[in-house]
PDB file of C-alpha atoms and ligand atoms in Angstrom:
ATOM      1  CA  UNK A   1      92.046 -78.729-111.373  1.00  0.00           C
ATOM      2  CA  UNK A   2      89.762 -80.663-114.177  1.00  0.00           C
ATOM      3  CA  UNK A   3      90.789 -79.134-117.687  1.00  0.00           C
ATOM      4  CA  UNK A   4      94.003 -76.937-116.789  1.00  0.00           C
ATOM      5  CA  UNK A   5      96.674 -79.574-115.673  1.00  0.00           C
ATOM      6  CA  UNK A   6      99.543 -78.700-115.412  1.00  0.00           C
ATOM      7  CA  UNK A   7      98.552 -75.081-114.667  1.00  0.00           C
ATOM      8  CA  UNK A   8      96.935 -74.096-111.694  1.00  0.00           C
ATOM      9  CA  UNK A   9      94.015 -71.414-112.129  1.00  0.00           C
ATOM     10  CA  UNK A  10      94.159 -68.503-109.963  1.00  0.00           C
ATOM     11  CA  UNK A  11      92.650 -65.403-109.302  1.00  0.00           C
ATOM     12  CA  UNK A  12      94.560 -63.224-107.020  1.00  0.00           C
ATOM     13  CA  UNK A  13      92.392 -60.129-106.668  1.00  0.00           C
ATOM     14  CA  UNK A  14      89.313 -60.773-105.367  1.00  0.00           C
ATOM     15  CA  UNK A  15      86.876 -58.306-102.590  1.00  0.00           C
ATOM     16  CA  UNK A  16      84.457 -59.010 -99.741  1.00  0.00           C
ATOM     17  CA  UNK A  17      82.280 -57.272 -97.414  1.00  0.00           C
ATOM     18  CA  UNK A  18      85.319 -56.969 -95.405  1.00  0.00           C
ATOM     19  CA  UNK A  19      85.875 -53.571 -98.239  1.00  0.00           C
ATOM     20  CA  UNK A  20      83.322 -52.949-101.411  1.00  0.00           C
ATOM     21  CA  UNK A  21      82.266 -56.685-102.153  1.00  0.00           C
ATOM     22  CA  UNK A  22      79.059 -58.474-101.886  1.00  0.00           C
ATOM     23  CA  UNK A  23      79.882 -61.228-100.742  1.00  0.00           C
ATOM     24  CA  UNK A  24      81.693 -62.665 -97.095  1.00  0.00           C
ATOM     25  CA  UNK A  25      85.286 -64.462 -97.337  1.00  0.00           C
ATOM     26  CA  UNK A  26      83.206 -67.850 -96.627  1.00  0.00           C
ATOM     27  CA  UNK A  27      80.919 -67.327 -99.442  1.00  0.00           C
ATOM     28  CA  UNK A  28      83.896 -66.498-102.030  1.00  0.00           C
ATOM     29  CA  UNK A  29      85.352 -69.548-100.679  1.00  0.00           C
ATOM     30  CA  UNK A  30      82.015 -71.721-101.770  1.00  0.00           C
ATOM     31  CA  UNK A  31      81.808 -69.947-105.206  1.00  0.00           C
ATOM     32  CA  UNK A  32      84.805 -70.352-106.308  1.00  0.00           C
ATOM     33  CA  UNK A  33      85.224 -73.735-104.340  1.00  0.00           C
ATOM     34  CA  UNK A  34      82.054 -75.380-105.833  1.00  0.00           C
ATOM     35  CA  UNK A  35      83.142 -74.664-109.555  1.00  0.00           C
ATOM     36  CA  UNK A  36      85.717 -77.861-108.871  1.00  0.00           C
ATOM     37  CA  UNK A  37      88.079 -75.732-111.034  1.00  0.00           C
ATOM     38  CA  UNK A  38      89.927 -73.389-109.023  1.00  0.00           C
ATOM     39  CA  UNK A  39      93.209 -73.649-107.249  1.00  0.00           C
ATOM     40  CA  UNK A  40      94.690 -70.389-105.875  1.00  0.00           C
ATOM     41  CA  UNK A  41      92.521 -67.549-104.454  1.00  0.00           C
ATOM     42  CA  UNK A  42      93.886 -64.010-103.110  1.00  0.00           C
ATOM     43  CA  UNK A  43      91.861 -61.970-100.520  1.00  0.00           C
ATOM     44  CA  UNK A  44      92.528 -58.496-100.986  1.00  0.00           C
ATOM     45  CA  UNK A  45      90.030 -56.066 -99.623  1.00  0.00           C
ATOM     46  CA  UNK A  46      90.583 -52.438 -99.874  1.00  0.00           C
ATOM     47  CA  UNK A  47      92.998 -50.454 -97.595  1.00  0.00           C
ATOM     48  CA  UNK A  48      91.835 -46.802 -97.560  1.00  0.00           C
ATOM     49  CA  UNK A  49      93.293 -43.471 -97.314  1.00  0.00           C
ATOM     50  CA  UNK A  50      91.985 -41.625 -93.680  1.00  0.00           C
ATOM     51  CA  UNK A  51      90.865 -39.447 -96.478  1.00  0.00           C
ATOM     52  CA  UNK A  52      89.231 -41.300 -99.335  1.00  0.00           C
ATOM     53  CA  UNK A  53      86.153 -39.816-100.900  1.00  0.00           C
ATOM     54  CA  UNK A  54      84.741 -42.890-102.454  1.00  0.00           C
ATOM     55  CA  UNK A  55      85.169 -44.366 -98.987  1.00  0.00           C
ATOM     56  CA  UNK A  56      83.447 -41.537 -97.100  1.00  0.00           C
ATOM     57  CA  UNK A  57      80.369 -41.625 -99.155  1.00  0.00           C
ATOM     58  CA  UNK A  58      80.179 -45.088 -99.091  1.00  0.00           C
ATOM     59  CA  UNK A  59      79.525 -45.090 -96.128  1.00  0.00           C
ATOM     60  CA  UNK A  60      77.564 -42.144 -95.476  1.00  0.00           C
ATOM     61  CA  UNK A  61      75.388 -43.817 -98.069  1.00  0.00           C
ATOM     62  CA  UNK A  62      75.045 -47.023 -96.132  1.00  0.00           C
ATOM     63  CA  UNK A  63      74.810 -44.930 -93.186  1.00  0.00           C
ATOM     64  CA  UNK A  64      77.529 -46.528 -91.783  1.00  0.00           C
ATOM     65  CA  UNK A  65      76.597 -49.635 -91.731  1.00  0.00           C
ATOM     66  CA  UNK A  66      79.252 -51.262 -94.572  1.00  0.00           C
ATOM     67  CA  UNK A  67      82.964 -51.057 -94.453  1.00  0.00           C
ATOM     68  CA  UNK A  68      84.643 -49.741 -97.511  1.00  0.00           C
ATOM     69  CA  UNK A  69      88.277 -50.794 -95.801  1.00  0.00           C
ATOM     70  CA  UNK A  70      90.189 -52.692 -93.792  1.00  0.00           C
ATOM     71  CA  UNK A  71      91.279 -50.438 -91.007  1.00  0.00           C
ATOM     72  CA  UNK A  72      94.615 -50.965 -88.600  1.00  0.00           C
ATOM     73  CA  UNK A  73      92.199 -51.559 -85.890  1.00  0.00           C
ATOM     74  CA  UNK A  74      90.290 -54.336 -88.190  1.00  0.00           C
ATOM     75  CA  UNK A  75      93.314 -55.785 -89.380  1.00  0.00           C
ATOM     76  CA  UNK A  76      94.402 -58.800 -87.111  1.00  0.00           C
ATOM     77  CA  UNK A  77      90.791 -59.798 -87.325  1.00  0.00           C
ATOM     78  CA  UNK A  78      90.448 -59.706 -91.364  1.00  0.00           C
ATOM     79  CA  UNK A  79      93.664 -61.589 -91.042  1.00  0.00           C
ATOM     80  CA  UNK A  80      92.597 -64.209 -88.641  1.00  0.00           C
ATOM     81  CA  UNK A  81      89.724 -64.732 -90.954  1.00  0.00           C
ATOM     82  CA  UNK A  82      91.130 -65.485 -93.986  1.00  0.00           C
ATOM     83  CA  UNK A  83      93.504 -67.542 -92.170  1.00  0.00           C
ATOM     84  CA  UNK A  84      90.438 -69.682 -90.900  1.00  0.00           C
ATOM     85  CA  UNK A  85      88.773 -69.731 -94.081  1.00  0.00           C
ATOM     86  CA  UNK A  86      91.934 -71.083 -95.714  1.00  0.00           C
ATOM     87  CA  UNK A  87      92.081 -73.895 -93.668  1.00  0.00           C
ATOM     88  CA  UNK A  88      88.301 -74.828 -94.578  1.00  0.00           C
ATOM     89  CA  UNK A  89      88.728 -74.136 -98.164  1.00  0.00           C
ATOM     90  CA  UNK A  90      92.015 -75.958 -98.401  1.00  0.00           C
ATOM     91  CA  UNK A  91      90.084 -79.224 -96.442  1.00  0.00           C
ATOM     92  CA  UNK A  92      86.764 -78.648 -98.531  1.00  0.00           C
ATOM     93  CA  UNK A  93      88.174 -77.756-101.985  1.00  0.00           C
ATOM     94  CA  UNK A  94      91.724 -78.212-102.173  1.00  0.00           C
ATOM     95  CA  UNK A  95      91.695 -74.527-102.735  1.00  0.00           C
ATOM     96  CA  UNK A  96      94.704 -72.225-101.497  1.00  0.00           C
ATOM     97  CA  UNK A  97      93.406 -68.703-100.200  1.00  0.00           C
ATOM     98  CA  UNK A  98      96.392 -65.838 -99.855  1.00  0.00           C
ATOM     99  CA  UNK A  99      96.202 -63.651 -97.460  1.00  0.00           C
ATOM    100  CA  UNK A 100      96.310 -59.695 -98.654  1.00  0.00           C
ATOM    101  CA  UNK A 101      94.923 -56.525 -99.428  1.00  0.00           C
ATOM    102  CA  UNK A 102      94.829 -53.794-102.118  1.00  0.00           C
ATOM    103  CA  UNK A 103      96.468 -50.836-101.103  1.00  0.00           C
ATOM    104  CA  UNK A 104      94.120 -48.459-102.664  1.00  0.00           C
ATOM    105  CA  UNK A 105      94.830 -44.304-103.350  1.00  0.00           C
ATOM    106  CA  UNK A 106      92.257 -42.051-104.696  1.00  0.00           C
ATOM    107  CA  UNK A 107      92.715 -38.997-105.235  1.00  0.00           C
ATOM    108  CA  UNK A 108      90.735 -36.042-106.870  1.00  0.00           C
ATOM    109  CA  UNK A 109      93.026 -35.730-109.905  1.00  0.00           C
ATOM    110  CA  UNK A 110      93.382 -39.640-111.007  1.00  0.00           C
ATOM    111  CA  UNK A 111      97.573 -39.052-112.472  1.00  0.00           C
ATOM    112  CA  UNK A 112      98.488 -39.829-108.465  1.00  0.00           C
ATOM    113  CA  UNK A 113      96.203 -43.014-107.944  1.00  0.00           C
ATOM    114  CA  UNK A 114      97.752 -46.019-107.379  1.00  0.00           C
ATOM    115  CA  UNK A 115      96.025 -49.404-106.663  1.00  0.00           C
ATOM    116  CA  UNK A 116      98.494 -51.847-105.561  1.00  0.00           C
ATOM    117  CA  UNK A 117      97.300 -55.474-104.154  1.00  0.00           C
ATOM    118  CA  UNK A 118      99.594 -56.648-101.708  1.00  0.00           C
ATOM    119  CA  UNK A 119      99.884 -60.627-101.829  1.00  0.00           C
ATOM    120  CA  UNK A 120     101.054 -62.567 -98.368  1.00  0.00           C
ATOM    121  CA  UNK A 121     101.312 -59.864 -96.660  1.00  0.00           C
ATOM    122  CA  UNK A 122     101.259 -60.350 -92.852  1.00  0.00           C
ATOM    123  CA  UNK A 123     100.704 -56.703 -91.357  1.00  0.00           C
ATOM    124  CA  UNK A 124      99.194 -53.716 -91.849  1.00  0.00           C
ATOM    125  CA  UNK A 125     100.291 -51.320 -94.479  1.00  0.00           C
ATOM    126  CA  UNK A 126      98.825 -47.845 -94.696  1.00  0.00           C
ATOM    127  CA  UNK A 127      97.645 -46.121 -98.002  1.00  0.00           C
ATOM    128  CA  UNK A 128      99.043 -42.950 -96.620  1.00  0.00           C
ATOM    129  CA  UNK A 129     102.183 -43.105 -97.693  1.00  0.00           C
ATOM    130  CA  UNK A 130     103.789 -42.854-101.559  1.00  0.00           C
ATOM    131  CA  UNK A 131     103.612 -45.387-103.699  1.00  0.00           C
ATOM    132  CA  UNK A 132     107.526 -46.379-103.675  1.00  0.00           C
ATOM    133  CA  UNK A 133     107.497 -46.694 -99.314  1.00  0.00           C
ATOM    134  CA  UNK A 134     103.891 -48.874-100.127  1.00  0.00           C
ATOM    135  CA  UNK A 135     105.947 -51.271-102.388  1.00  0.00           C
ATOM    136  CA  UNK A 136     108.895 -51.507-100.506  1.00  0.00           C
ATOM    137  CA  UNK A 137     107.017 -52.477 -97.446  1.00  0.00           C
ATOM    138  CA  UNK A 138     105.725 -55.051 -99.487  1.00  0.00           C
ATOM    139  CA  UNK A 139     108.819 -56.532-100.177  1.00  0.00           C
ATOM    140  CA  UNK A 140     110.002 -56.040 -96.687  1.00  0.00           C
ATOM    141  CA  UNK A 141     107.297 -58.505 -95.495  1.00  0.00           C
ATOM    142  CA  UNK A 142     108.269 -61.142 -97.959  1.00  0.00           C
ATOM    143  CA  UNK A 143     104.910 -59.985 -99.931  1.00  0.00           C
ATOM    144  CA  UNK A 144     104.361 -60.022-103.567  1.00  0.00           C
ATOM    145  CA  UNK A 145     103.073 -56.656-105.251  1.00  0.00           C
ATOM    146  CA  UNK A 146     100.796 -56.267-108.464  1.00  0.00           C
ATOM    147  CA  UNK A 147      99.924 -53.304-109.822  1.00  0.00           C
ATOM    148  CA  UNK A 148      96.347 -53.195-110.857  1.00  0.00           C
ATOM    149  CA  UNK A 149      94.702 -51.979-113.551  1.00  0.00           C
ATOM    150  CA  UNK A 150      97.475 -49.814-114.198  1.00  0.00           C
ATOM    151  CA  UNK A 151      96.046 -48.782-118.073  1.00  0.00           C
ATOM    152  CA  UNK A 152      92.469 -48.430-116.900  1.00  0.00           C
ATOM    153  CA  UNK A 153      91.830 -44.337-118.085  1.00  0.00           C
ATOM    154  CA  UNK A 154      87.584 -45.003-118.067  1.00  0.00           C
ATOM    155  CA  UNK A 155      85.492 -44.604-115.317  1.00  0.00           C
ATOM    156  CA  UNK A 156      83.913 -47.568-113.552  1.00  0.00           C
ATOM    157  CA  UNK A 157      81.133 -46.651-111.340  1.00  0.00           C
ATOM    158  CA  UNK A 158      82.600 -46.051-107.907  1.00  0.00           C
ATOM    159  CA  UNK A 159      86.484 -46.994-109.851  1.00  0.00           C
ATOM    160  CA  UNK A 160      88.380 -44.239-111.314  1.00  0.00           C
ATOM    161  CA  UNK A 161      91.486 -43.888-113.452  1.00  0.00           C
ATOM    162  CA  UNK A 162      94.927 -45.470-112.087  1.00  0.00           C
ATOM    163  CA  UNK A 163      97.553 -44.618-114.091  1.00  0.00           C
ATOM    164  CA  UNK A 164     100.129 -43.386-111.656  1.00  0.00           C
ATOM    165  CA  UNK A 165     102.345 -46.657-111.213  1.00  0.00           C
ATOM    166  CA  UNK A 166     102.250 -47.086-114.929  1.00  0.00           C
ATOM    167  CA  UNK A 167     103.288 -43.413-115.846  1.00  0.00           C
ATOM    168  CA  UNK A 168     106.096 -44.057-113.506  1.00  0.00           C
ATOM    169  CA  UNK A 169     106.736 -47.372-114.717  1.00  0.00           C
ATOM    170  CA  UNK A 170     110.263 -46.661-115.609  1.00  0.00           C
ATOM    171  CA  UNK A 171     111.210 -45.238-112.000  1.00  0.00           C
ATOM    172  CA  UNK A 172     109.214 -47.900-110.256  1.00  0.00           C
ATOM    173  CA  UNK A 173     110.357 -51.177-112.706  1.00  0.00           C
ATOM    174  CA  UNK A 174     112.252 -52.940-109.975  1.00  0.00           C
ATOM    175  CA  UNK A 175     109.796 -52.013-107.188  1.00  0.00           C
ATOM    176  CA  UNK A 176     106.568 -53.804-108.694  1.00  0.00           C
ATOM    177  CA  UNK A 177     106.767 -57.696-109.046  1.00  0.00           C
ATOM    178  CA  UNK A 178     103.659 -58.453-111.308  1.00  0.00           C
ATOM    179  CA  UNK A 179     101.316 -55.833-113.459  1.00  0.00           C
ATOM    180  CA  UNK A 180      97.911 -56.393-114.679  1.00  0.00           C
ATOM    181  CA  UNK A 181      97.573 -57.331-118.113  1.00  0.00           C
ATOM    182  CA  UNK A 182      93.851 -57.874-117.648  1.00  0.00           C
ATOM    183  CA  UNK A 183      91.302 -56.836-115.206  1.00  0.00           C
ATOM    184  CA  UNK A 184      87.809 -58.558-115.416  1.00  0.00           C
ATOM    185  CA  UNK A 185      87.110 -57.972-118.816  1.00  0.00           C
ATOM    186  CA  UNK A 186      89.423 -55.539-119.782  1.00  0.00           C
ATOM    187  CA  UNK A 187      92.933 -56.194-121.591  1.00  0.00           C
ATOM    188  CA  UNK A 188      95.625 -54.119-120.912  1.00  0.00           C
ATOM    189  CA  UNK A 189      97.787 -54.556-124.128  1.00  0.00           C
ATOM    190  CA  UNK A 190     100.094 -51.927-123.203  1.00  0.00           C
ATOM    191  CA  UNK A 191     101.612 -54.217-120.276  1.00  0.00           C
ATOM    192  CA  UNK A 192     102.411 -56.858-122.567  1.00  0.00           C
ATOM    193  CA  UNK A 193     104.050 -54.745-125.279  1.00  0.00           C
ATOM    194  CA  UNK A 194     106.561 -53.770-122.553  1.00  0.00           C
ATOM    195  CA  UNK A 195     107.390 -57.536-121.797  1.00  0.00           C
ATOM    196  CA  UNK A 196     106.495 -56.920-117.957  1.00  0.00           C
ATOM    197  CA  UNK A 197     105.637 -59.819-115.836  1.00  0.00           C
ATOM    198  CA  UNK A 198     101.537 -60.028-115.900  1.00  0.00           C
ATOM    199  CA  UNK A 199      99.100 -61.514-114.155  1.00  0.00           C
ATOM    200  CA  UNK A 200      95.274 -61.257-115.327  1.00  0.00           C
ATOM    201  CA  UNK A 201      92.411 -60.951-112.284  1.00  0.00           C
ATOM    202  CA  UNK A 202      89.023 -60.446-111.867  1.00  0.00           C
ATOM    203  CA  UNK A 203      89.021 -57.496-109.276  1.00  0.00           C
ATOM    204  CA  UNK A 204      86.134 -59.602-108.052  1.00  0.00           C
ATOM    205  CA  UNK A 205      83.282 -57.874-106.032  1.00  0.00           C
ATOM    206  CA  UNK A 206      79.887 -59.916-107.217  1.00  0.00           C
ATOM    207  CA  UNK A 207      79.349 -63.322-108.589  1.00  0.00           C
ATOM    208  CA  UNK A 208      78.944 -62.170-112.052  1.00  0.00           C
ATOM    209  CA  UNK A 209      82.714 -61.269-112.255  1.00  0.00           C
ATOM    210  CA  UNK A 210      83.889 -64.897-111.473  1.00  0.00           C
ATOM    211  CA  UNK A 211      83.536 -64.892-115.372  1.00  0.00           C
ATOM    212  CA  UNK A 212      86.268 -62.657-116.478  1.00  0.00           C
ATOM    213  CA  UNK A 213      90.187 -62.616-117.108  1.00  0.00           C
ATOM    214  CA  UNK A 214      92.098 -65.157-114.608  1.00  0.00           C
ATOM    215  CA  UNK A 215      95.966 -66.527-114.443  1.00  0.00           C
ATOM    216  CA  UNK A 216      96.820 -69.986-115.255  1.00  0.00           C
ATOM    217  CA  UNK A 217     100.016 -70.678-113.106  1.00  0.00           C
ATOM    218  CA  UNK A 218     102.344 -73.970-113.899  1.00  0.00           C
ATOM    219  CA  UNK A 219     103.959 -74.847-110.728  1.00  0.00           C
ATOM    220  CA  UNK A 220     103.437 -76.405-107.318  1.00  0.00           C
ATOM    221  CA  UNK A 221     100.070 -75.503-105.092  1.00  0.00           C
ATOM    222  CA  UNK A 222     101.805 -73.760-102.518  1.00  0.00           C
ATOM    223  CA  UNK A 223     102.759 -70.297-101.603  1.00  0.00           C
ATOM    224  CA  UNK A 224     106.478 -69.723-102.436  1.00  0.00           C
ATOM    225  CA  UNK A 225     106.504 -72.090-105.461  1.00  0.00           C
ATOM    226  CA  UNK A 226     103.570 -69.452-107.314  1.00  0.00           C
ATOM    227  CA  UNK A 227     105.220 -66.587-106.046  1.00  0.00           C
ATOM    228  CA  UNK A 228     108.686 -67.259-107.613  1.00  0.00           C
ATOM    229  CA  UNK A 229     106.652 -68.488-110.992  1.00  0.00           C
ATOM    230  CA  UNK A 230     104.778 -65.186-111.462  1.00  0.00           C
ATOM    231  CA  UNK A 231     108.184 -63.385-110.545  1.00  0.00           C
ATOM    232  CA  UNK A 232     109.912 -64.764-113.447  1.00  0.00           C
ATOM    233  CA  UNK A 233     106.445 -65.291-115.226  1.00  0.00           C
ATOM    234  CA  UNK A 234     107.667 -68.305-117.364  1.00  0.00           C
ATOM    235  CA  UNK A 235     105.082 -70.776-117.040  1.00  0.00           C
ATOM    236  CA  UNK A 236     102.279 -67.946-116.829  1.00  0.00           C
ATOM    237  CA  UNK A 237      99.212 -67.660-118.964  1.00  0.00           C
ATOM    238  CA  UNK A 238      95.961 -65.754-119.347  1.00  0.00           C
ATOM    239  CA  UNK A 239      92.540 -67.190-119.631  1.00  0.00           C
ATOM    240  CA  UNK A 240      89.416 -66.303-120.112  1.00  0.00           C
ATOM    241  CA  UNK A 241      87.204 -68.153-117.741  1.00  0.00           C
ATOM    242  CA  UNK A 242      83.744 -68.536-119.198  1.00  0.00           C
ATOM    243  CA  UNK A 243      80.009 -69.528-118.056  1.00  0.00           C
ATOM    244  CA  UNK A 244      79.756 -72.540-119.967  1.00  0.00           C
ATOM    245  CA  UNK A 245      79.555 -70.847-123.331  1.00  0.00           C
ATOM    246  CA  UNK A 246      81.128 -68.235-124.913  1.00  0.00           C
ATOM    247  CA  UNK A 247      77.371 -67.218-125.629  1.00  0.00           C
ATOM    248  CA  UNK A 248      76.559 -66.830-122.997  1.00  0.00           C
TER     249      UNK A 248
HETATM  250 ZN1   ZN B 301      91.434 -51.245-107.725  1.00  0.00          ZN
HETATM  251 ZN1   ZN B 302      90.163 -54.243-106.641  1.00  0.00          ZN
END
């Protein structure tokens, strides 16, 4: 796009009201589309635990009327979609939208959560399950895995602490393809420091956070091409993707 050749920008973490965003897969599309600047988008609502608290009040809040995650039952029709707003996007904007989802495990004492986005993935994968069988499966479906946010020890409203893949980091090295080094606005440092391969998102959920941490990506715009270049993350930068000013 304008400004970044030869890197592609990419954001491969973003939500819609098909989980916690604000905003449906066709109006992510025309944000990011109708900046003329991006290249590579990844879906990736939230896949609950059955029993997830943040889910449950959610939507007793909303009095069940929003979905806080893709369920099995939802899943072919999330999937089918994305798939149709990928063809649009790529048509409209030149802009290549991944299917996937974030894997998401919350649990009361935040050591054991794990938030791991799941990129081209093509079925379902439960949240019940550990962490290791969640990344495996991943790789079993020819998916690529990031874990996300792994440093992130504050509290977010309606977010809470992930440190599990990170505390296991040494255990789970070969099992996770890409970490976050930044999440929105927030740089993990420690992720670099360990020489891991990084990717930096926005964890997008309103149009505010299309101004935060993204990945610049130098390689072809397709699928397998990006995937092998954040794998061996040569050619892989952060950026900080601004309103117009820094000022802002
Ligand atoms: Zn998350
Ligand atoms: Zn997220």
């Amino acid at each position: 796009m304008p400004g970044y050749e030869p890197f592609l920008l990419c954001d491969f973490h973003v939500h819609t009201t098909w989980s916690d965003g604000r905003l449906s897969i066709r109006e992510v599309v025309d944000l990011y589309g109708r900046t003329g600047r991006f290249d590579v988008i990844a879906i990736t609502d939230h896949i609950l635990t059955q029993k997830d608290v943040l889910g449950r009040a959610g939507r007793m809040i909303s009095l069940g009327l929003k979905h806080f995650s893709v369920t099995e039952q939802r899943f072919a029709a999330y999937m089918a979609e994305i798939a149709a707003e990928a063809e649009r996007a790529r048509a409209l904007y030149d802009l290549l939208v991944i299917p996937g989802a974030e894997v998401t495990q919350n649990h009361i004492r935040a050591h054991r959560n794990a938030h791991i986005v799941a990129l081209n993935l093509t079925d379902y994968i439960s949240a019940d399950q550990p962490a290791e069988d969640i990344l495996r499966e991943i790789r079993r479906q020819g998916g690529l895995s990031i874990a996300c946010h792994p440093h992130h020890r504050t509290t977010r409203r309606l977010e809470i602490a992930t440190s599990y893949l990170w505390d296991h980091r040494k255990r789970l090295i070969d099992l996770v393809d890409v970490w976050e080094a930044a999440n929105r606005d927030d740089l993990f440092s420690v992720t670099s420091l360990k020489h891991f391969p990084y990717v930096a998102n926005s964890d997008f959920h309103k149009p505010k956070h299309l101004y935060s941490w993204k990945t610049l990506v130098r390689c072809e715009k397709q699928w397998d091409a990006i995937a092998s270049t954040l794998r061996e993350n040569v050619g892989v930068a952060l950026t900080l993707y601004r309103n117009g000013s820094w000022a802002a």
